[in-house]
PDB file of C-alpha atoms and ligand atoms in Angstrom:
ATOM      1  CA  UNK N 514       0.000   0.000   0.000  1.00 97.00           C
ATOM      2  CA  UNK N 515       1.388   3.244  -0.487  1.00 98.00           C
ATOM      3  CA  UNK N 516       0.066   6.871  -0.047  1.00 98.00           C
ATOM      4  CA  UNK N 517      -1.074   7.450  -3.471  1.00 98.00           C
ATOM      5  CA  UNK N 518      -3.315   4.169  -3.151  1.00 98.00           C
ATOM      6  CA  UNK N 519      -5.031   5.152   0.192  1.00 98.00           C
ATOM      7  CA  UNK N 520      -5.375   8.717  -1.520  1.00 98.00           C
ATOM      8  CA  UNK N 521      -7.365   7.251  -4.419  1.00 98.00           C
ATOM      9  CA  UNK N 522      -9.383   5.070  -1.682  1.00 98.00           C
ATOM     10  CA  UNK N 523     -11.037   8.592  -0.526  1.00 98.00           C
ATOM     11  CA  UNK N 524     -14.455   9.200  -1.847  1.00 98.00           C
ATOM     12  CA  UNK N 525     -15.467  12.361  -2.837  1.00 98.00           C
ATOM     13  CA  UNK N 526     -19.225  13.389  -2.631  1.00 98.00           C
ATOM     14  CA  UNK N 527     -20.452  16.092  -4.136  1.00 97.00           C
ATOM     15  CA  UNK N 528     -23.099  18.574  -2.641  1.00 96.00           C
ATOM     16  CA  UNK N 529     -22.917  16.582   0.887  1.00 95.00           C
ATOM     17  CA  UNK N 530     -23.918  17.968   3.262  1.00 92.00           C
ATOM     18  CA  UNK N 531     -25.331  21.069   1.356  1.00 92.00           C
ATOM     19  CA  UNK N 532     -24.507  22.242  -2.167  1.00 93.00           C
ATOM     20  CA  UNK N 533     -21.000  23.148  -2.992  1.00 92.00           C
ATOM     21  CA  UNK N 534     -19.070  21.098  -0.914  1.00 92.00           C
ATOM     22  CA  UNK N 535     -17.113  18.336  -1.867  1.00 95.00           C
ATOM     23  CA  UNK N 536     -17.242  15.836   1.212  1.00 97.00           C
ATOM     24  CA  UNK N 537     -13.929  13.673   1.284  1.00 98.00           C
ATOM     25  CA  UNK N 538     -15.180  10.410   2.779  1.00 98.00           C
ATOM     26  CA  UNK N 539     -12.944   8.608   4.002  1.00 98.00           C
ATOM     27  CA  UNK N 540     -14.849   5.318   4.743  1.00 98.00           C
ATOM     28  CA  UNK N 541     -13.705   3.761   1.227  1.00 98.00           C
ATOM     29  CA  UNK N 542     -10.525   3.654   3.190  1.00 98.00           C
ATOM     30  CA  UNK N 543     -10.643   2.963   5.916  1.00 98.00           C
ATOM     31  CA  UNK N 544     -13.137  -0.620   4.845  1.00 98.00           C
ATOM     32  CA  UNK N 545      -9.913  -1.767   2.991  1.00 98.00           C
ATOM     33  CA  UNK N 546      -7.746  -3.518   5.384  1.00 98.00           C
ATOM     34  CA  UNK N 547      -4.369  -2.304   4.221  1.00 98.00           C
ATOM     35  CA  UNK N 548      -5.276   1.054   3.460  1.00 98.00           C
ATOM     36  CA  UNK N 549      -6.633   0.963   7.496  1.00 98.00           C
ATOM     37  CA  UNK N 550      -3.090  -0.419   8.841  1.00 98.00           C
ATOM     38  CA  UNK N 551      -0.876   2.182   6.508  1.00 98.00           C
ATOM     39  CA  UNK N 552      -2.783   5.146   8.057  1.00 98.00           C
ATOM     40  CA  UNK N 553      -2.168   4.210  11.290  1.00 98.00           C
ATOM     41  CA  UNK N 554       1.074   2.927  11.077  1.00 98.00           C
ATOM     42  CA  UNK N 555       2.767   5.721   9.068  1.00 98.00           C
ATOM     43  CA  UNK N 556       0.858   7.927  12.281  1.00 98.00           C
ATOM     44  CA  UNK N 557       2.478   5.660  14.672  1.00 98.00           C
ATOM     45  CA  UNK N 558       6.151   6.426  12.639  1.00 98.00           C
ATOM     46  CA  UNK N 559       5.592   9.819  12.705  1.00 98.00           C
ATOM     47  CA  UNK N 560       4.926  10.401  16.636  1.00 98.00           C
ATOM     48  CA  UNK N 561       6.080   7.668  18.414  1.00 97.00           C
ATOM     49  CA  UNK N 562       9.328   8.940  19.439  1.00 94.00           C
ATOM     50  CA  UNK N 563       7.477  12.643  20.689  1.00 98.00           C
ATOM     51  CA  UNK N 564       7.256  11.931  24.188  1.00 98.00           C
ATOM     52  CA  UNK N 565       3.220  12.128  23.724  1.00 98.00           C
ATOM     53  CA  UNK N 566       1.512  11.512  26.753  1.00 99.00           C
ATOM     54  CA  UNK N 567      -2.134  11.576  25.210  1.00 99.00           C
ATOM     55  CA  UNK N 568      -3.737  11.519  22.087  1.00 99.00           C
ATOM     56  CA  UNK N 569      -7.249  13.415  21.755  1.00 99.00           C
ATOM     57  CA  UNK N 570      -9.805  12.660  18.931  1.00 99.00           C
ATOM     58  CA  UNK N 571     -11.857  14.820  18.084  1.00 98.00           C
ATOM     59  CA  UNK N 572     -15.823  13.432  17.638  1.00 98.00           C
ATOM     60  CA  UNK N 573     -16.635  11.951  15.840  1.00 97.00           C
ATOM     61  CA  UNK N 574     -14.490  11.104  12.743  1.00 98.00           C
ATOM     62  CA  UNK N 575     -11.272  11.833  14.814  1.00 98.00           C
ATOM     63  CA  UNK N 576     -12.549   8.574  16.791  1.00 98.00           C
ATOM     64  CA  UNK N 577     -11.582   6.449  14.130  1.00 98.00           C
ATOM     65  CA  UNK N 578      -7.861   6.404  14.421  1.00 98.00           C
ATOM     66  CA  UNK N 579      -6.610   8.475  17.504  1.00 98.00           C
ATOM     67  CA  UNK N 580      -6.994   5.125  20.098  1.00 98.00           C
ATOM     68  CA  UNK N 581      -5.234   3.034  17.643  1.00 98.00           C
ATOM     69  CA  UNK N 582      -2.438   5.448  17.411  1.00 98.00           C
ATOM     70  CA  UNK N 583      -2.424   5.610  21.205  1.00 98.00           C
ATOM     71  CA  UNK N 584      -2.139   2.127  22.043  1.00 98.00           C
ATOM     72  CA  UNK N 585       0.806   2.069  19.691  1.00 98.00           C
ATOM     73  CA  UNK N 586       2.801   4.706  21.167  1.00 98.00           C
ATOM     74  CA  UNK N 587       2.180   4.115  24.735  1.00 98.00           C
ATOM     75  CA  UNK N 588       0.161   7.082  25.361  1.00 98.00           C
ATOM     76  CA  UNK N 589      -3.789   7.544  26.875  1.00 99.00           C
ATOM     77  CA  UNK N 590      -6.839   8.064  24.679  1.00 99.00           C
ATOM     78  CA  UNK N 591      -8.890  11.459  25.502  1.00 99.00           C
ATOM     79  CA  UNK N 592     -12.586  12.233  23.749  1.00 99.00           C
ATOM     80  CA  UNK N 593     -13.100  15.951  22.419  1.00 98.00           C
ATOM     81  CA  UNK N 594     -17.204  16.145  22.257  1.00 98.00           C
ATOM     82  CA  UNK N 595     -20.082  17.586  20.810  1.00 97.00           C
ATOM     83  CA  UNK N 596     -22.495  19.617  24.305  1.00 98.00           C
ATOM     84  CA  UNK N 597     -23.961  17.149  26.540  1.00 97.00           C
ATOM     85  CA  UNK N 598     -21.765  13.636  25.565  1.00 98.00           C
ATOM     86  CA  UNK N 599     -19.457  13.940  28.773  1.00 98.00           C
ATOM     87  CA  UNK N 600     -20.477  12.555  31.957  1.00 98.00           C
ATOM     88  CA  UNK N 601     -18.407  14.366  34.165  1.00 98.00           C
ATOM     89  CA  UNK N 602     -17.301  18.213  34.631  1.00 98.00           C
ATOM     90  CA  UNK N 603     -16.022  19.709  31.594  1.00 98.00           C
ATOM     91  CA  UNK N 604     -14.143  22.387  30.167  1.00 98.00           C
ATOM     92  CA  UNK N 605     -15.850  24.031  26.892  1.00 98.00           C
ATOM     93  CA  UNK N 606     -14.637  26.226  23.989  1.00 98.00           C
ATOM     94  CA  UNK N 607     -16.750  27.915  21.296  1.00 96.00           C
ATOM     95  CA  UNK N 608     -16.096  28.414  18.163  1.00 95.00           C
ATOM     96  CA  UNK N 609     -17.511  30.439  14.721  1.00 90.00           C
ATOM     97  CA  UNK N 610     -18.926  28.238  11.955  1.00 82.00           C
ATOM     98  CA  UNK N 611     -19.540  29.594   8.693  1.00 71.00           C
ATOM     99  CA  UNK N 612     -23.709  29.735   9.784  1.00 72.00           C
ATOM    100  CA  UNK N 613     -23.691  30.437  13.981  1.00 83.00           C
ATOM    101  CA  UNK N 614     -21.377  29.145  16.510  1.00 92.00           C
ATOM    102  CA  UNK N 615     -20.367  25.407  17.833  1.00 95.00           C
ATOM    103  CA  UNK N 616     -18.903  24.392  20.816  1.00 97.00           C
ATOM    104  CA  UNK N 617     -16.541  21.082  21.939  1.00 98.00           C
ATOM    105  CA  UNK N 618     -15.715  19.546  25.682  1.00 98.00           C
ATOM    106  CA  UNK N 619     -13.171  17.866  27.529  1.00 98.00           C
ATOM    107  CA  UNK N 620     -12.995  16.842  30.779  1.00 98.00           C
ATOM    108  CA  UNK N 621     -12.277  18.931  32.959  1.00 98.00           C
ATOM    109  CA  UNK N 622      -9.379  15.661  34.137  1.00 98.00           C
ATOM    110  CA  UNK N 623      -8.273  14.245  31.321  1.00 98.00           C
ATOM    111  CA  UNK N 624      -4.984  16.689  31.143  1.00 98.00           C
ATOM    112  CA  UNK N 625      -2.372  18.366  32.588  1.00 98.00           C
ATOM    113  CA  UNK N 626       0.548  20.923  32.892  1.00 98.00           C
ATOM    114  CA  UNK N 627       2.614  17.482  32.633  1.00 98.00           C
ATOM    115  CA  UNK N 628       1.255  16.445  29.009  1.00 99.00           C
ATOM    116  CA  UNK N 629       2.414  16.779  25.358  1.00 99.00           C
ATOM    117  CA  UNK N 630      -0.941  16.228  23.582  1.00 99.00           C
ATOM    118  CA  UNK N 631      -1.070  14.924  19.882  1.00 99.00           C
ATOM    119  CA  UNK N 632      -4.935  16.547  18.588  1.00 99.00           C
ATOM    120  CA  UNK N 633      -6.371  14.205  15.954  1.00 99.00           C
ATOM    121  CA  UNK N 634      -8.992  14.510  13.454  1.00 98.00           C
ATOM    122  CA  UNK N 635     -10.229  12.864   9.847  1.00 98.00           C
ATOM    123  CA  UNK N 636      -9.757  16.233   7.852  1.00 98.00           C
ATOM    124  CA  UNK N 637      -8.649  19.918   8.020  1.00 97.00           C
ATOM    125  CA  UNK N 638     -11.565  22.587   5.826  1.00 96.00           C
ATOM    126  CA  UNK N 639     -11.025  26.110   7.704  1.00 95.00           C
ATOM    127  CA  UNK N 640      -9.430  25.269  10.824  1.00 97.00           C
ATOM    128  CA  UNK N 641     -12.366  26.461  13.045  1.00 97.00           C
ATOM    129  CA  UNK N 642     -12.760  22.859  14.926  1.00 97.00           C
ATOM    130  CA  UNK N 643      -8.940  22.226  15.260  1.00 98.00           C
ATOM    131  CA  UNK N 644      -8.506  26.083  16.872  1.00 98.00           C
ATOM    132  CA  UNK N 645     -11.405  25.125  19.477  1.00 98.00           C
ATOM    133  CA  UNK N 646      -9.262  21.996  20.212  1.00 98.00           C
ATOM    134  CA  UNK N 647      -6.006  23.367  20.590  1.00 98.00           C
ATOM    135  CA  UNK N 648      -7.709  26.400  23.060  1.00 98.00           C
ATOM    136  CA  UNK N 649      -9.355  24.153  25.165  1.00 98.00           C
ATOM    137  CA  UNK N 650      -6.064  22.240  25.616  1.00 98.00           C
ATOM    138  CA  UNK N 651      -4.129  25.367  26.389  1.00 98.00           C
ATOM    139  CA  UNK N 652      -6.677  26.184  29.255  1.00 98.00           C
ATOM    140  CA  UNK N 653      -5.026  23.163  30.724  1.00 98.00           C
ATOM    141  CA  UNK N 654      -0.837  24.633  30.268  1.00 98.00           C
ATOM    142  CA  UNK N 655      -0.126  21.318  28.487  1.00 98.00           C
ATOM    143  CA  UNK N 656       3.663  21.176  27.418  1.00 98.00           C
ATOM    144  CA  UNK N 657       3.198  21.100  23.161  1.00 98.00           C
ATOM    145  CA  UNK N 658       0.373  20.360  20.858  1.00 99.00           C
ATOM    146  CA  UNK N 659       0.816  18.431  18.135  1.00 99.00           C
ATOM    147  CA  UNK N 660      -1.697  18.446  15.097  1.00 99.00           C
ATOM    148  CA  UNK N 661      -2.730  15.779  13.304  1.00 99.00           C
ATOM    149  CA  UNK N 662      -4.834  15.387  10.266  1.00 98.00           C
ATOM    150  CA  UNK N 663      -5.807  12.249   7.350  1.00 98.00           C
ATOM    151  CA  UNK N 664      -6.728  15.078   5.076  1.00 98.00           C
ATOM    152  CA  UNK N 665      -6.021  18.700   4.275  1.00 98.00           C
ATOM    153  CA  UNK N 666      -8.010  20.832   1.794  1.00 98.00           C
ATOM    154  CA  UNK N 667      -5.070  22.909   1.297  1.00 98.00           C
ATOM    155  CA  UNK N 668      -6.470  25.654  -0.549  1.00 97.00           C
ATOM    156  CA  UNK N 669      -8.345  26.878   2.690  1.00 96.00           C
ATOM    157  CA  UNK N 670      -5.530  27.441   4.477  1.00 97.00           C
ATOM    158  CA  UNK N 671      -6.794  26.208   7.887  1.00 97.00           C
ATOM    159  CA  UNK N 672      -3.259  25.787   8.663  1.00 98.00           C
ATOM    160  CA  UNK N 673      -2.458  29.072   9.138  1.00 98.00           C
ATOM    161  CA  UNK N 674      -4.629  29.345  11.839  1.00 98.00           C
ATOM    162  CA  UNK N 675      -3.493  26.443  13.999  1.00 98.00           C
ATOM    163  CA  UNK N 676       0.416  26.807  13.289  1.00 98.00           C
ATOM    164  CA  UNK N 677       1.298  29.655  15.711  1.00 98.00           C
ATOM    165  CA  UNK N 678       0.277  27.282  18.706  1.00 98.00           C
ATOM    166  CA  UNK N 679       0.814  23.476  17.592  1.00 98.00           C
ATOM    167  CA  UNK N 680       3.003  21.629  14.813  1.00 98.00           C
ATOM    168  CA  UNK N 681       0.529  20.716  12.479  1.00 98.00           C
ATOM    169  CA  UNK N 682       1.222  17.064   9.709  1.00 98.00           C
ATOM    170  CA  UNK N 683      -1.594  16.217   7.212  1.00 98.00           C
ATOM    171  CA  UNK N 684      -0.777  12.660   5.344  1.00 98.00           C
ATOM    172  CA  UNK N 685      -3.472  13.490   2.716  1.00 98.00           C
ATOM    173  CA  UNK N 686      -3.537  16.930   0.636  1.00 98.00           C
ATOM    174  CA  UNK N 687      -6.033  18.106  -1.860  1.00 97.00           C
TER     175      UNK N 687
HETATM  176  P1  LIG S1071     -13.171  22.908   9.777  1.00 75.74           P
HETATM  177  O1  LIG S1071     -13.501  23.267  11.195  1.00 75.74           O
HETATM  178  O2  LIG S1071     -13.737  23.846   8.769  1.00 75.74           O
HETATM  179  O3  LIG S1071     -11.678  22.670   9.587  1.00 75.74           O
HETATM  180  O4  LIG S1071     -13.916  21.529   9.481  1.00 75.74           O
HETATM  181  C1  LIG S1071     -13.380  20.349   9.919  1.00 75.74           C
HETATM  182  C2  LIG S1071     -14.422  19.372  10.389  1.00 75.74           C
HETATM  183  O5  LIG S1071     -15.543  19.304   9.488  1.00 75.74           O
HETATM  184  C3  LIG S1071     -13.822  17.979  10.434  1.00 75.74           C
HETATM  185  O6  LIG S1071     -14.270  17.362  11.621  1.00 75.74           O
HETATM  186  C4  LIG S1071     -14.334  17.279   9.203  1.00 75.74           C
HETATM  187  O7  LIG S1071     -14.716  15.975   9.496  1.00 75.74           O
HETATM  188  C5  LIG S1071     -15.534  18.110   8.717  1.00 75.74           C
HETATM  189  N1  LIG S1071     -15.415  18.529   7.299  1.00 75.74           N
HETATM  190  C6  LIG S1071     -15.355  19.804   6.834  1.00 75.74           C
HETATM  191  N2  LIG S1071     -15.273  19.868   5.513  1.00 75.74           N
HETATM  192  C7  LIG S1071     -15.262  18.592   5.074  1.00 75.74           C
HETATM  193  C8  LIG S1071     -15.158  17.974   3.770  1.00 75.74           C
HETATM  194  N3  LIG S1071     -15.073  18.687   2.634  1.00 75.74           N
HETATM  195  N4  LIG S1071     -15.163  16.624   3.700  1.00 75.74           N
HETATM  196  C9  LIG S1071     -15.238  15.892   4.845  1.00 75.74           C
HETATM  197  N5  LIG S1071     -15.346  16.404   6.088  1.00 75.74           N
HETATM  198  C10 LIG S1071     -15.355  17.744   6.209  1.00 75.74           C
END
């Protein structure tokens, strides 16, 4: 398997989910069972030797591969959520959307000072999401953020809002 193979394993949808977006699915690869083990293996390469103490996914696509990364590199699992998934007490960031606002939780325990934090999700668009995640991280004074995305739409230059506070790695560009 190589990265030009899992590449043309992502489907793209047209008009999902509104007109004039072009939804990168990513199930078509991750159903194929090499395409599912080169993603998370060339994730485990790339961080394993980071000192990363947890990795966070962000719901729900971010699910996906963050745990299996974890396990791999010896470091804890940590869910980012949509409002009223977390049991416990949380700590909550908002965030502009292109219609309204969003918001995402932690809990309020899952990190510390003492952590270097590796943020996962399925794909970068504008950033917005990732930004939310890396704040509500800093609210905890963890040591370095790394970024992690499948996918990167490149020509919307999310990046540039997430680079000033985390080292940010997409495997995937459009
Ligand atoms: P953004 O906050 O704009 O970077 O959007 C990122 C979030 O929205 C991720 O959780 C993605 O799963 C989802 N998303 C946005 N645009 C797309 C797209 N074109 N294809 C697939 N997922 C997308």
């Amino acid at each position: 398997m190589t990265l030009d193979e899992v590449k043309g394993l992502v489907r793209n949808i047209p008009d999902f989910p509104i007109p004039g977006i072009q939804f990168k699915d990513l199930t078509t690869a991750f159903i194929n069972p090499s395409a599912l083990k080169y993603m998370r293996d060339e994730m485990v390469k790339e961080y394993a030797n980071h000192g990363i103490t947890k990795v966070i996914g962000i719901e729900s696509r971010g699910f996906i591969m963050a745990p299996a990364v974890a396990m791999e590199i010896g470091a804890g699992f940590v869910p980012i959520r949509k409002p009223g998934k977390l049991p416990a007490e949380v700590v909550e960031q908002s965030y502009a959307k292109e219609y309204g606002t969003d918001t995402i939780q932690i809990h309020k325990d899952a990190l510390s000072e003492d952590d270097i934090v590796l943020i996962h999700d399925d794909l970068l668009a504008t950033g917005g999401t990732m930004k939310a995640a890396i704040d509500l991280c800093k609210k905890f004074g963890v040591k370095k953020i790394y970024v992690h995305f499948l996918v990167e739409l490149d020509a919307l230059e999310g990046r540039k809002l997430l680079e000033n506070d985390a080292e940010v790695s997409s495997m995937i560009h459009y």
